[in-house]
XYZ file of C-alpha atoms in Angstrom:
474
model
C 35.299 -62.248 99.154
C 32.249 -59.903 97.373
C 31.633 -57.069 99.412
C 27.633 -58.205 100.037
C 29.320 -61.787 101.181
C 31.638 -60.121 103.705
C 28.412 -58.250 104.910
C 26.424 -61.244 105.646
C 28.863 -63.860 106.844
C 32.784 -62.465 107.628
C 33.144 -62.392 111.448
C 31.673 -58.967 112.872
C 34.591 -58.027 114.657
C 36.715 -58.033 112.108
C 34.294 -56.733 109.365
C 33.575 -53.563 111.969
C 36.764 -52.715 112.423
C 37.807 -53.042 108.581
C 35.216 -50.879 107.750
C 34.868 -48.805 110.592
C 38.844 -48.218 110.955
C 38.800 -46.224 107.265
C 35.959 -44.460 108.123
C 37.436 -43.141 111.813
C 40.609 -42.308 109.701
C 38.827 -40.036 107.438
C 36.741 -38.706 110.441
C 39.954 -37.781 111.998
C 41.591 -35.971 108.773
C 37.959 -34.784 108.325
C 38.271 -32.722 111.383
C 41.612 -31.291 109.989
C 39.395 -30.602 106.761
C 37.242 -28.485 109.201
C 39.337 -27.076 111.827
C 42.574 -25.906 109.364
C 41.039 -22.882 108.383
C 40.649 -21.962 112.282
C 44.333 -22.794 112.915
C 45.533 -20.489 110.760
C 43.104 -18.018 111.228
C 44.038 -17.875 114.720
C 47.538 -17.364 114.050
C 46.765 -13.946 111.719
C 47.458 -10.709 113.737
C 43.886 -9.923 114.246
C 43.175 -13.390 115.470
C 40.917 -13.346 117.756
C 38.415 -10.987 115.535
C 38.683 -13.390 112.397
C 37.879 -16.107 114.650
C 34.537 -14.746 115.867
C 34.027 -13.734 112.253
C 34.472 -17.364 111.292
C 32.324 -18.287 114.246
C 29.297 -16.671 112.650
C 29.899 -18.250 109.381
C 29.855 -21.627 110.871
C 25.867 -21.640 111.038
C 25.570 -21.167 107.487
C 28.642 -23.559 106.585
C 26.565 -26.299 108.861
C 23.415 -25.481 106.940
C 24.973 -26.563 103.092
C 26.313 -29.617 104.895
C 22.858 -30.582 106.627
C 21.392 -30.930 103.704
C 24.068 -33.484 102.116
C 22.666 -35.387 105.007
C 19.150 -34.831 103.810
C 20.043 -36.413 100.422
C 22.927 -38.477 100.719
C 23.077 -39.909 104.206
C 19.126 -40.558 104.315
C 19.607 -42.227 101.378
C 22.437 -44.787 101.623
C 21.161 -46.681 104.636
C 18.013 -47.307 102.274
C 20.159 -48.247 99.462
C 22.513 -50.664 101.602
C 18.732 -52.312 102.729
C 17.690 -53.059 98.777
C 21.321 -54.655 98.296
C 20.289 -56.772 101.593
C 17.411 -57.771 99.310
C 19.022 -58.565 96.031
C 17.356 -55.538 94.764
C 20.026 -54.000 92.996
C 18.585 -52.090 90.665
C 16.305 -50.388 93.190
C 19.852 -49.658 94.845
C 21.240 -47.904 91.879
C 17.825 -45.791 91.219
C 18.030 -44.941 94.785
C 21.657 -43.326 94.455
C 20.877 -41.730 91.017
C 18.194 -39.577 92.599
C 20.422 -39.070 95.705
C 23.069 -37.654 92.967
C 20.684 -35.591 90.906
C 18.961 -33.980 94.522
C 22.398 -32.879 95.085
C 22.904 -31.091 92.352
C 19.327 -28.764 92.910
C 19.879 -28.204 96.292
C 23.591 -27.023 95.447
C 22.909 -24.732 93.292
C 19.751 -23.510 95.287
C 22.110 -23.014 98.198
C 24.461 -21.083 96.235
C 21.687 -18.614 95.084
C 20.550 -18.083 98.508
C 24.024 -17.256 100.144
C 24.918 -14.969 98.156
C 21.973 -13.044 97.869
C 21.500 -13.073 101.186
C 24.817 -13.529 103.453
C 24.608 -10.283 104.870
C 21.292 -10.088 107.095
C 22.212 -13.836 107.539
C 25.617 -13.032 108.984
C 23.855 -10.095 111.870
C 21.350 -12.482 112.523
C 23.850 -15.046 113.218
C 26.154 -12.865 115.911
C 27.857 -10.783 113.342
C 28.869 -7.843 114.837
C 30.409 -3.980 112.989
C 33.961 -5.424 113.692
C 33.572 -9.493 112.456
C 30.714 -8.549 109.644
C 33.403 -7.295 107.025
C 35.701 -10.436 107.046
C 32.237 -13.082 107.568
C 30.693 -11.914 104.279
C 34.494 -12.157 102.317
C 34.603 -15.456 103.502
C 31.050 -16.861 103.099
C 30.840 -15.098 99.671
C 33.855 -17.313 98.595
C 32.899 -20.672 100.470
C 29.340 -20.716 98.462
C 30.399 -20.849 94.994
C 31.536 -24.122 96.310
C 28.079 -25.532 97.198
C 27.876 -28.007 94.698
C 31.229 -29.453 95.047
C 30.221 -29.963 98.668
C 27.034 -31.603 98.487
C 29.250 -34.202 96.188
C 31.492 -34.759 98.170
C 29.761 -35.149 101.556
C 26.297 -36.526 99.858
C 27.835 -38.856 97.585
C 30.780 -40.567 99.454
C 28.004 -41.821 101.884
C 26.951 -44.251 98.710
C 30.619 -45.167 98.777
C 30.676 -46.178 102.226
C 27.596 -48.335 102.369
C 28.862 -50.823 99.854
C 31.884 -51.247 102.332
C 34.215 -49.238 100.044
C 35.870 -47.707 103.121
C 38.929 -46.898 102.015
C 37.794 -45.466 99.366
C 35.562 -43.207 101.017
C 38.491 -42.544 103.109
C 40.301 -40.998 100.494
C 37.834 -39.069 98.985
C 38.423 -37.357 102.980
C 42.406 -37.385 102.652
C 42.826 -35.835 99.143
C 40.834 -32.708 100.327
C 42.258 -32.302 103.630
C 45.472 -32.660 102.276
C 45.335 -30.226 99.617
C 43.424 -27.390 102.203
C 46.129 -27.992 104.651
C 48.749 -27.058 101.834
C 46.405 -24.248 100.139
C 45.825 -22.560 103.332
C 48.790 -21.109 104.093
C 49.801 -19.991 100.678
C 46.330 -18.311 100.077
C 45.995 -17.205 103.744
C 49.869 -15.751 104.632
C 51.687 -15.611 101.625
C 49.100 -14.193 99.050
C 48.148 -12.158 101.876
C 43.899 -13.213 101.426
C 43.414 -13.779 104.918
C 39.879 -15.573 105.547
C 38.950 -15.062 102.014
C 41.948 -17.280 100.980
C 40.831 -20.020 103.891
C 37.322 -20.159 101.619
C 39.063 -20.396 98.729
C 41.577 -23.107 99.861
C 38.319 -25.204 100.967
C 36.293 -25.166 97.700
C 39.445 -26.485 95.600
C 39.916 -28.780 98.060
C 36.339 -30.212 97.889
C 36.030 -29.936 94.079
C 38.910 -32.286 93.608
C 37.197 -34.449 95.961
C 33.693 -34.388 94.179
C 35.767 -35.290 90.979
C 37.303 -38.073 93.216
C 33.773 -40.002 94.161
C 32.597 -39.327 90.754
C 35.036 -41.067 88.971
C 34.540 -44.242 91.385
C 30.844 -44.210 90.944
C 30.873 -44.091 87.555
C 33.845 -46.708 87.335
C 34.048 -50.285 87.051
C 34.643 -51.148 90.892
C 31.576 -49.039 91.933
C 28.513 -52.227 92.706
C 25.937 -50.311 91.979
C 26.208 -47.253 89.449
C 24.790 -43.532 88.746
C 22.218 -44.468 85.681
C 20.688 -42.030 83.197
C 17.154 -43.825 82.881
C 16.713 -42.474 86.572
C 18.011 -39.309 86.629
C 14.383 -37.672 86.371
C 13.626 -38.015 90.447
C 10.434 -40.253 91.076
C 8.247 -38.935 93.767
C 7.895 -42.058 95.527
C 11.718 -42.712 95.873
C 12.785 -39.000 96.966
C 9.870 -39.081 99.585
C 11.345 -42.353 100.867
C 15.506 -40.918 101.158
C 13.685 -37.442 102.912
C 12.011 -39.576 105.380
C 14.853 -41.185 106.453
C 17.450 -38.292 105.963
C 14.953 -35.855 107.704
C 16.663 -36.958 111.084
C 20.370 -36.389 110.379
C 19.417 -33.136 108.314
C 17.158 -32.170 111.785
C 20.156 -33.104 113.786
C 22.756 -31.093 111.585
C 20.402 -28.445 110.778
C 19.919 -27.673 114.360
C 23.482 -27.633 115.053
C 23.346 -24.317 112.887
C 20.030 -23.414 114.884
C 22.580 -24.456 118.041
C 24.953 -22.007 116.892
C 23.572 -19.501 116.134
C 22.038 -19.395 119.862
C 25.643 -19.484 121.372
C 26.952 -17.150 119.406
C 24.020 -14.586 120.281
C 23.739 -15.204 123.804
C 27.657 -15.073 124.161
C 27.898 -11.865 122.345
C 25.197 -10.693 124.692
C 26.766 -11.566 128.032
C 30.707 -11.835 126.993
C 31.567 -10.239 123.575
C 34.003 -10.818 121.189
C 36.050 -13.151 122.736
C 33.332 -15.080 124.025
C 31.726 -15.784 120.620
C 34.916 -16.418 119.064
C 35.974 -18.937 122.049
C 32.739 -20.822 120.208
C 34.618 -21.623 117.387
C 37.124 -22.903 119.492
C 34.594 -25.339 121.338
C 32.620 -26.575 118.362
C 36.429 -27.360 116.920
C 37.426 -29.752 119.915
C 33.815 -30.743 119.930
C 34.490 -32.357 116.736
C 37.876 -34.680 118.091
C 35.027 -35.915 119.901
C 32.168 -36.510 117.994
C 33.564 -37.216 114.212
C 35.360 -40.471 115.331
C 32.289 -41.786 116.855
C 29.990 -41.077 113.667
C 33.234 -42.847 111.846
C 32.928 -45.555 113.681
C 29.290 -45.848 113.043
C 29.285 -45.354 109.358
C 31.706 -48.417 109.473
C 28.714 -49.985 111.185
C 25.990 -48.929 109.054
C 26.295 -51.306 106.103
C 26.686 -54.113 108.506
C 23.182 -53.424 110.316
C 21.540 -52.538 107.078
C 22.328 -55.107 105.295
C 21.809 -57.803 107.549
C 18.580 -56.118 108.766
C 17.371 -55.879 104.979
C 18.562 -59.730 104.748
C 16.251 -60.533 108.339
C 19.740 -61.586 110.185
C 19.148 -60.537 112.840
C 21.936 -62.060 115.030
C 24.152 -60.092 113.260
C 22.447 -56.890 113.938
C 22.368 -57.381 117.483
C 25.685 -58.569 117.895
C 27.103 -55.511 115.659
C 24.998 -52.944 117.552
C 26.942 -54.202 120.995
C 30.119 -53.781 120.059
C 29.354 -50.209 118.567
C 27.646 -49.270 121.574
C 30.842 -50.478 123.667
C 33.049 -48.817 121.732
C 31.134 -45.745 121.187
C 30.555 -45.373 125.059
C 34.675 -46.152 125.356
C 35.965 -44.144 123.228
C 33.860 -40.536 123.887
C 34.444 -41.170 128.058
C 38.080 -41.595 126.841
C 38.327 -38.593 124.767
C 36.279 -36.326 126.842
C 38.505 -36.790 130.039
C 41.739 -36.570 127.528
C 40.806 -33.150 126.444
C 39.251 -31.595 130.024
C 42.628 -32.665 131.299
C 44.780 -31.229 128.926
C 42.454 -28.336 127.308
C 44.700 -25.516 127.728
C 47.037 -27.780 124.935
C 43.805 -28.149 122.964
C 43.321 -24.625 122.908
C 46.472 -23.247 122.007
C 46.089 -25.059 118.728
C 43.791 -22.474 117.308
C 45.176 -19.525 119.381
C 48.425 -17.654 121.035
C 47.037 -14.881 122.627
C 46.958 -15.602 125.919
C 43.641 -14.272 127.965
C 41.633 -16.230 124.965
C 43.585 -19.592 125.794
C 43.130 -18.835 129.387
C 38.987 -17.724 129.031
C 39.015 -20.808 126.202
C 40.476 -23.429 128.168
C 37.814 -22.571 131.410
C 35.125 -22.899 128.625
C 36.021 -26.300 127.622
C 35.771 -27.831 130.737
C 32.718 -26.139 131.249
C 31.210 -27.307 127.845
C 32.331 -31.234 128.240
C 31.378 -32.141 131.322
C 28.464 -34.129 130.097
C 30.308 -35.078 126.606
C 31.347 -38.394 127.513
C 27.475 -39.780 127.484
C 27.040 -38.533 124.003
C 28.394 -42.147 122.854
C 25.605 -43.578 124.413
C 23.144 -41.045 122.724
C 25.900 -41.165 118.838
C 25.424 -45.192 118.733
C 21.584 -45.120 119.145
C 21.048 -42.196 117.022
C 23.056 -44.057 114.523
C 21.557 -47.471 115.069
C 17.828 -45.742 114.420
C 19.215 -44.560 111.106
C 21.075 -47.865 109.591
C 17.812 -49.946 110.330
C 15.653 -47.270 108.945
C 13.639 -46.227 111.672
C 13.069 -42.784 110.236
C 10.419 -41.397 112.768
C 12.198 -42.428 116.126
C 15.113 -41.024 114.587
C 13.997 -37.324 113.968
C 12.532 -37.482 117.318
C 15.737 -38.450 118.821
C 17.544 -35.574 116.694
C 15.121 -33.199 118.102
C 15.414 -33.818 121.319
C 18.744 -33.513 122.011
C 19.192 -29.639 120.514
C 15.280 -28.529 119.757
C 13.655 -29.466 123.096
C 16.376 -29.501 125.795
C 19.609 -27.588 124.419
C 18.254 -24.462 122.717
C 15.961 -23.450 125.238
C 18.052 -24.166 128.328
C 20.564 -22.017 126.243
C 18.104 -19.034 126.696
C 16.825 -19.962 130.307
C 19.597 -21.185 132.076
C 21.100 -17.304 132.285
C 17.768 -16.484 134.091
C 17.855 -19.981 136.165
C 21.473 -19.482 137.703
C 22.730 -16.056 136.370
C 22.299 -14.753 139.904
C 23.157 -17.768 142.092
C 26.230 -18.612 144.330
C 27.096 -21.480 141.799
C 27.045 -19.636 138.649
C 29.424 -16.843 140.722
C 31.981 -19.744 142.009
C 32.354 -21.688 138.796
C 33.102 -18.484 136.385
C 35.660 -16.763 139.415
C 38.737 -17.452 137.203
C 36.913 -15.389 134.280
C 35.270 -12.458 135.961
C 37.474 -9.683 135.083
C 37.068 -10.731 131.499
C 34.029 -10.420 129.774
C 30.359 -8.079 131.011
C 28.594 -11.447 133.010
C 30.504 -14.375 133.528
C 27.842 -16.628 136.239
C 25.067 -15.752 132.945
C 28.346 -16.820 130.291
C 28.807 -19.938 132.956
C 25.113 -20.881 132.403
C 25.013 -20.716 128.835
C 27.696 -22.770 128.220
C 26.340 -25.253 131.080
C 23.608 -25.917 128.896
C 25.590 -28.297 126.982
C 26.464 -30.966 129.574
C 22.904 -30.554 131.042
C 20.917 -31.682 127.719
C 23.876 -34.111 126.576
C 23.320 -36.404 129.450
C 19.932 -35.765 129.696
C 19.510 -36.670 126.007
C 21.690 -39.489 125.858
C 19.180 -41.082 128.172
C 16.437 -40.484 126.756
C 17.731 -42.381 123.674
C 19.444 -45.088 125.077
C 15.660 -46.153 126.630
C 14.186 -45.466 123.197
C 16.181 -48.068 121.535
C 15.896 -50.315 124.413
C 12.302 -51.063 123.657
C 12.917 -50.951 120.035
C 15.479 -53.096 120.393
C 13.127 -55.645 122.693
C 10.848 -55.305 120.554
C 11.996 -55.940 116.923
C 15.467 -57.823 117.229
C 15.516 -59.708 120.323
C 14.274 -62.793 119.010
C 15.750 -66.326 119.363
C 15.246 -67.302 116.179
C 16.945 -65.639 112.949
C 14.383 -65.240 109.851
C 16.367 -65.279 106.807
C 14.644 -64.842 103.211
C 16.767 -65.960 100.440
């Protein structure tokens, strides 16, 4: 069956999961894509410092990747729409501006790193003994720019025409040839973080060449054309107004980290800021399967939402919401329970698992709801609700996370439950109840956020797809 026919009539539960399955798979060998370079940098003999020096390269490494959102995930829910409409050649002039927008902002990128990586790395939590092995990293990692923005941008246009597998392996062939490169660059060449950078950008580059070849290939439904590679105004206005809310909501993770990683310097040091890199690692076990799950759903809601079917919307949104909701309770209690294991993946000394593992629990209290808040988010996006989106991606990090991040030190530095819940890590860093409360920011905004959304796309929901009566166009 054509893909665009298994969109509009193959039965949802089946189509979700054969689309969403590929995607989870890469999300899952995506996070070893992202979180190899920690592993091993944790094992080196100065451990702990290369992980807080990777910790403050993470903001910038965020940054490049927001902007692949910008471009390439703002864009492929709009293109997925047009396909919905039998517009197909609006499709492929939608994706050809995507591709060429890549390009610019790569390169751009690539400029500004490396120009500028050093004020950028103190303003980030750099401190004299993580600056030295941050800037021999990030120096390496941004001469890959472009091949990131490829990868990441363009796989999303593989995605929405239900390619998963495909867009799986564009995922697998990198991870698998970091996870071999690492070692070699990092041990036995003896290049320590600079050799993690470099393992990552050959990695990617073989996957840019990867979704290239498919998108210029026979298979590929719609195609990368030359009559539209000059960007029209009216087209790259309508992918930024729709990308603005994942490149908000990635964008601010950077702003997010970069607030951890000054406030824990402040009140715990070293180990604090490099237990960061440990959290936003695990974070990821929970929140890259749930945005894999939802880029399976995305074609199905855009499409049929293009295509005015609106039964199948609904019907798709509730079992992504179920599982969503499932899956991140699941996961969360999985990984509070058995966090010390989780942490001894990235490190063996000791007092960091122990100071690590008390952080984790701290940090994911609230973590479970953020299904709730991931299939909403999502949902905005695929049916192109651009404005309620970037509010919703603001929310969670601009309005509640980022300032309680700053206040809550102030709010319970000095009170009898800050002191009881950071006990087991007093003798460790300079203020654990003010280290307690900025990590307790997290849990606080993640629930409060995830209701906040959830009622947002209640009434939107009530509003534009609860109707009894499907209006099809053909």
């Amino acid at each position: 069956m054509a893909t665009n026919n298994r969109l509009a009539h193959e039965k949802i539960i089946k189509l979700l999961f054969s689309l969403a399955i590929p995607s989870i798979i890469a999300q899952l060998v995506n996070i070893l894509y992202n979180i190899v370079d920690r592993i091993y940098i944790g094992q080196m003999a100065n451990g702990t410092i290369a992980m807080a020096a990777l910790s403050v390269t993470l903001p910038i490494v965020t940054f490049v990747s927001a902007f692949t959102q910008l471009v390439g995930v703002g864009g492929a829910p709009l293109c997925a729409i047009r396909l919905g409409e039998q517009r197909k050649d609006k499709a492929e002039e939608i994706m050809t501006n995507s591709f060429v927008l890549l390009i610019i902002c790569g390169l751009v990128l690539t400029l500004l790193i490396l120009f500028f990586n050093r004020p950028l790395l103190l303003l980030f939590g750099a401190n004299e003994e993580t600056l030295a092995p941050a800037i021999s990293y990030i120096s390496i990692y941004a001469l890959g720019t472009i091949f990131v923005h490829i990868t990441l941008g363009m796989n999303a246009y593989i995605n929405t025409q239900g390619f998963a597998k495909i867009g799986m392996y564009t995922v697998v062939i990198g991870a698998i040839i970091n996870i071999v490169l690492d070692p070699l660059f990092i041990f036995v060449f003896n290049m320590g973080v600079a050799g993690a950078a470099l393992a990552t950008i050959i990695a990617q580059g073989v996957s840019a060449i990867w979704v290239l070849i498919f998108l210029f290939g026979q298979k590929s439904i719609i195609k990368i054309k030359k009559e539209y590679l000059i960007p029209r105004l009216k087209i790259v206005l309508a992918i930024m107004s729709l990308g603005i809310s994942p490149f908000v909501q990635t964008a601010t993770e950077s702003l997010l980290q970069i607030s951890f990683n000054n406030q824990l310097l402040m009140y715990g040091g070293t180990m604090a800021v490099a237990t960061m890199a440990i959290l936003m690692s695990i974070w990821q076990f929970i929140t890259l399967p749930l945005l894999g799950l939802c880029q399976g759903a995305q074609p199905i809601l855009s499409y049929n939402y293009g295509a005015r079917n609106y039964t199948r919307v609904r019907e798709t949104f509730h079992l992504m919401f179920k599982l969503c909701l499932g899956f991140a309770m699941g996961a969360c209690i999985l990984v509070i329970i058995f966090s010390s294991f989780f942490v001894s993946i990235f490190t063996k000394d000791a007092p960091t698992i122990h100071f690590s593992s008390w952080a984790l629990r701290v940090f994911l209290i609230g973590a479970g709801m953020f299904g709730a808040q991931t299939a909403c988010q999502q949902a905005f996006m695929a049916l192109g609700q651009a404005k309620v989106s970037v509010w919703m991606a603001i929310t969670r990090k601009i309005i509640l996370l980022i300032p309680f991040i700053y206040i809550f030190p102030y709010l319970l530095g000095e009170t009898s439950f800050a002191f009881h819940m950071s006990t087991s890590i007093a003798s460790m860093v300079y203020d654990a109840p003010r280290v307690f409360a900025v990590l307790f920011a997290e849990p606080v905004s993640d629930i409060l956020a995830a209701c906040i959304t959830t009622s947002m796309f209640i009434r939107f929901y009530r509003k534009a797809l609860k109707r009894p009566d499907d209006i099809i166009e053909e």
